[in-house]
Structure formats: structure tokens, C-alpha cells
């Protein structure tokens, strides 16, 4: 059959793209994009597809099975398309190819490049591995020295394919024949371990050979049993003993199979798991790591190593039904940063400045004598020229390396801690033998290695820096869990923070798998009455946070964040998976609010960290906390009604729609004063009322006027905390006050976004004034320089300053609606949508505005430019020119 060769299918992916190995579902959803390679009509749309699936046997050539084909399926869908073929079995590897037909095309495109995916262990019965840890006694109340585990095994013939399925109680790093398996860090990450413990599958074929082989593992406390949590935290959150769960499955070239799994006693080959201490003396996520290289155990993960002095192992319990495949990318090192300066502090200390606040740890290259001790302390800021660690509270954030002695060999010792993480820009180095040379110490940035998908730039360098800061705070806090901060003794998955930041995150990086996985933990940790914990995974947090109580903004994550994933990624599945969780939340709030429909009880953090709130009571905001609670109740009920409609749950859609109407009325009855004023005459109150559509049409314009007035009265300074920060500029835009929105964005006085930039921030701060105007650190006991919530304005920047927004789930339609600010001469944004690359860039000279738009194939864009009727554009690159008023204020709403 001839092919339509000017359209090609690219970027074929399964589920969230990552992982491809060890997929946890038998029916992975497929997505692809169509790309034009020649002249394709802008209105081209996919009208049908064919999926071909070919099994890939472990031993090449052996018993090759024929391909399965879906045949021609009439559908325009290309994002998260349901698996068309028979369900996959555990460990099944298949090659997938797709081709398409366009509406007018008699002939299809050629088949795409193949995507090869492989399932993990889908059935609990697939697991023969059980948790094993060292067979020695430990004091559960003390720090523990991380252990090493090892086991040898024999392979009777050449290897065709080998997979290692691995996880742990605690943190692990696994080695096969002396080589590390995979490159993930802080594995298995942090989930609600009691309900869900993630494993990953590594391809270790190339590390094995016929004959004697060995597996080795490092084990550390991590979240599982290390001290973790606020107010000193707790140890043994999930158990008192660390253990490895590993299952190595080897397919031999002759068709045989060898399985080496963690377990007690000797295997049939006479080998057993053994345990010993290694060179790590102590390691904690907050504390840092202490490593004595003189105690190194070279070759412990290679065959022939003498382990006769090693201890045996103990077996522990774990229901294999709680072992789940990872749904997104692991934490990895993604960048290395060299110091920009080596400072000598007033007290004489050597301090490295990396020029960027980040999450990661240092790698050393050092030469010295055996026993030389290098100590590294980390901090985000200096005060009076010295490392300033008070904001870290009880997190020591100190790493120590004792040298094995490298003077004679000439080769430097290279070391990086394994099981800890720090949030820092500065590091103090003590005990360095000899002179510190450039490149001796490098900061290695770590976070969940999600793909970057969104970019923004404009003619104002200060805004570009702000945007960079947002990106850096996101990277710093997407460390397996969406955390509040990466540096102090906290680092918890605060639900409110990610609820306000999720739209920004979803533009900047592909967080579809990362957040889908975390939302499963939200559902797992929800109390039977529907209460969503303040942070997930939920751990003891003292009387304020434990047991969790229902609070608006934070609990609403259960409804609003799945909706964000649906809007940005076209993911209906996540709505289905989270549906019960979302309903349980709204039903709970409905009960709490009672027939009056206004939620006015309980612990509410409200507009947390309103800059007017006293440093020691961040919930004491200008906007009444119960106004915030009722507004969010209305918004979540409305959103849930929309979710129900998407899922075809029509009764629920109607019921929650009516509930939302009633809460809306209750809100207006209680909080709206004649003339459009609200009971709390504050930025956040108006922002909520406008964006959540809680006011009658006539009062809405007045509310917008009042909001603009308040901003002007405040000297264009921001006056919201977490509950209003992501809404205030949208509220201004929705009511025709773009000029005021831009004034807020570009203000530099304290508090404002650019105040932080003017103070030299390289990440976004927890408090508007984490650093006070005099350069000293805010005395509040809760002062982080790396929190993402206040950076959530970036979503409005992308959608409104650059003008790139989704107009249908997954960007199947685009809304191009830039609203250039008075002082900007250009701005641009680009986003890798599920349908391909979309971009908007504009440039202004005098009153002429030139706008360039890239629309992916198969997508239509609504073009809404100032002073020009709304029009539509199909795929391809388009240029529009309009003559605007010099200041494009008050566009049609
Ligand atoms: C702080 C956290 C977080 C916030 C909670 C309420 O401790 O840093 O940002 O959500 O308080």
C-alpha cells in the first residue's frame, strides 16, 4: 500500500512515557504525535489509527510469535489511547508500532519507529523474594550503621536477558558483579509504605555472564526508619529493621531460567545471603552522611569475595500485593554545578558558593593521608559572611569523609554521599588536606528526572530570573514526593503547596506520572471519613497535624490536582482512579458545612503566610479563613461535578453541580456586601470570589474594580498568602485589569515577586520576606528559601503574559491569548503538549504587535489578540500583526 509520507508518527509512548521497563499494568495506554514533514494542510486531523503489537521473546529468534494488529480503528484520539491488544502478562516484552490516516487520506502514514515496552511483576504471586536484612541486633532508638548484603550465584550458560526487580525497607543501591544496577538515587523513593512500596525493574543482562556472579546491596535507613518529621521527628516510622527485596530473573540462551531472590537460608546452589557493615558510619536524610573510606569493602559485590566473617540474614514480612511498579522517573543526578566563588568567612572558614540554591549533594575529589577528615556543612544563605544554619532547625546537613589515604597512589579519592540530600547554595569545607583546587568539589543536582516540557522568556531580565527561580524551586522540591522544602527538618508532601503549584509544574515538566503516583498515596492515606492529611505520606507531626484534620486549600488537592492532570495531559484515567478520593473529600466538607453550606469550623490554615500575618502565626491573614474554606468548598464541588461529567457519572455531575450552586449562593449571602465589597476587604478574598466564579455577574465587575483598587492602595505589593497567590493575577485578567496584574508582577518593593529577585534570590522563598530588606534572615522559625507555592504565578505568566494556554484537555485545542504588559517589548513561551510542540512569541514596536504562533498538527488554536476579533488557526506557523493602544488595558473580558 502506498503511504502518506509527509505525515509521520513520532514520540510513541506508553502510559507516562517512563518507565518502559517494569510497567505495572497489563494494558498500557498509548500516546503518539503526528508531525508534518512536508506541505500538510493546516486542518489535517487524524481520523483513524492502527496499532501493531509484536511479542519479543527473551531469546532472540526462538519461537517468534506473529504480530497482533488492531486493524483500522476510526478515531481521532492520540493521547492515552486504551491498550487495544490482548492484555499483557507479567514480564512480557512487546514492540509497538502505530500508523495513522488523516480525514481525507486514502492511504496511511508509514508505521512509527517501534516502541518497546515490558511489564514488571503484575501478580503478587510472581514474587518469590522476601525482605531480608542483617542478622544482628540493633538498638531501635539509636543511629544505625548502614549495612551491606551480598550473595553469589552460578549461571550454567550464556545469558539472553536478565531483569532485576528491586525495592527495600529503607534505601538501597544494588550492584551486580561490582557494577551499579541503574542510576536511581534514594530508591525506592517515598510512598505510603504500608499501602504501597514501589519497585523498579533494571535490565542487567550486560552485567552477568556464564559461571560465578554476585549481587551486592547497600542498605540505609531513609524514610523507612530514619529520624524524620517536624519537631524532632520520629524514628522507625515504618519499621525497626531495614531489608532488601530483590528478585533477579535470568533467561539463558538455551531457554533455561535462573531466579535469584532475597530470602533466608541457602539456595539450591549452596549460596546464601550474607550481611556486614560497610564504610558508611551513619546516614540520615536530615543529618547527612558519615563515611570512613578506611573501612571500604572492595569487591563485596563480585564473585569470589571472602564473606566467611559476614553475618547471615533475617527474613521480614511484606505482603507482595503492596509491591507496586513505579509510575514515573526516579530521582537522579541531572546536573553538576561548580562553585562560582571560594570565600573565606570572617571567622576564617572556607565557604564555597555555588551561585545557585539547589537540592543535591557534593562530590569530592581529594588527595590526602589515611584518616584525614573532611567535613561539609550546607546552608542556603550566609549571614554576616558566615554559613547561616538556623533555618535548618534540627537538620545537621553535615557530611563527613575520612580518607583511605591516597597520597602515594597519585589517584584522588572520589566520594559523594549515597543516602542523604541537602538543600543549599553554600557549603563550608573543613579539614581539606592541602589546597582546594577548582573542580575538587562539585554540587550534583538531584530530583525526580521528569522531562522538561515548558519554557518562558521575555524582554525583562528580572522576570526571566523569577521564572528561573520557579524552575529551580520546582526541581529542588520534586524529589520523589512534592515537598514543601528541601533543606530543613521537614521536606514533607504538603498537600496545599502542590495544590496551588500543580498547574505551573505541569507546564514546566511532564509530571503526569510523578503526580499520578503521589495522588494514589493521597487516596491511600485519606481517613475513612474523607479527611485528607496535611501532608502525604502522612507521618506523626505533633498535636497540630496529627491526627489530621480537614482543612481547605490543603485537602482540596484530592479534587483539584487530578483535574489539573486531566486538563494538562488529557488523562481521564487519573480522574477515574482518584474519583472516590475526590468524592470522599467533597462529601466530608458537605457534612462539615451542614445545611447552611458555608464551612466555618475547624483548623483552617486559610491564606497561609499572608505577608501581613505575624511571623509566628502565618494563618492569621487578612482574608477570613472561613471565607477561604467556603470558597474552596464551592470550587471543589464545581470541579467534582465536571469530573463526574467527564467520567459519565451523570447523577453525580448533577448532584455536585447543585451543591456547587448552593455553596456559591451561601458564599454570596454571607460574604458579599452591597456595592460588591466582600466581608474581608483583601486581595485573596476578591481573587477567590472572581476566579471561582462565586459572585453574581453585576457584582463581579465591582469586585474586580475593588481588587485593582486594593492593589493600587498597597503600592502594587502582593498581599496574599498561599490561598490567593496563584489566583490574584487571573482575577485581575478576568475582570479586565491586566495593567494592574502586570504592575503586581513587576513591583520590586517588599513584598513582591521581584523583591525576592532584587534581593538576589535564585529560588522562590517560603515567605515573601524570608530575607528582610536589611539582608538579615527572617527570624520566624519557619523560613525557607526554597518553597514553590509563591512561584505558582508562573502559570498565569505562561497563559497570559506569553499567551499559551490549553483550551481543551491535553491542549487538544490551544488558547493563544497574550496580554502584553506595558513595559515588556517581547515575550515567548513554548510547551511540549501531548500533541506536539506549541509556541507563542510576541514582539512589540510602538503600537505594533507581531505574534508568532506554532500549532501542532491535529490541533486548532483560538487566537485572541488585543484589539482584534477572535479567530481560529490550524496547524503550522502563523504570524499575526495587530495595532494596539500603547497600553493594552481593559481588553474585552
Ligand atoms: C509549613 C510547610 C508548608 C505549609 C505548612 C502549612 O510547615 O513548609 O509550606 O503547607 O507549613
Coordinates of C-alpha atoms and ligand atoms in Angstrom, one line a residue, residues 230 393 484-485 488 490 494-497 534 545 554 605 608-609 722 766 782 787 789, ligand 1:
X230 CA 8.8 18.0 62.2
X393 CA 16.3 23.7 62.6
X484 CA 7.5 21.9 50.7
X485 CA 11.2 22.5 51.1
X488 CA 15.2 21.9 57.0
X490 CA 10.6 18.9 57.2
X494 CA 2.4 19.3 52.0
X495 CA -0.9 19.0 50.1
X496 CA -1.7 22.7 49.9
X497 CA 1.6 23.7 48.4
X534 CA -1.9 17.9 55.7
X545 CA -1.0 17.9 62.5
X554 CA -4.7 21.6 51.5
X605 CA -4.7 27.5 57.6
X608 CA -1.3 30.9 54.9
X609 CA 1.7 33.3 55.0
X722 CA -0.8 30.5 49.6
X766 CA 8.6 30.3 51.6
X782 CA 9.8 28.6 59.6
X787 CA 9.4 26.7 48.5
X789 CA 4.0 27.8 46.4
Ligands
LIG1 C1 4.9 24.6 56.6 C2 5.2 24.0 55.3 C3 4.3 24.1 54.2 C4 2.9 24.5 54.6 C5 2.6 24.2 56.0 C6 1.2 24.5 56.5 O1 5.5 23.9 57.7 O2 6.5 24.4 54.9 O3 4.7 25.0 53.2 O4 2.0 23.9 53.7 O5 3.5 24.7 56.9

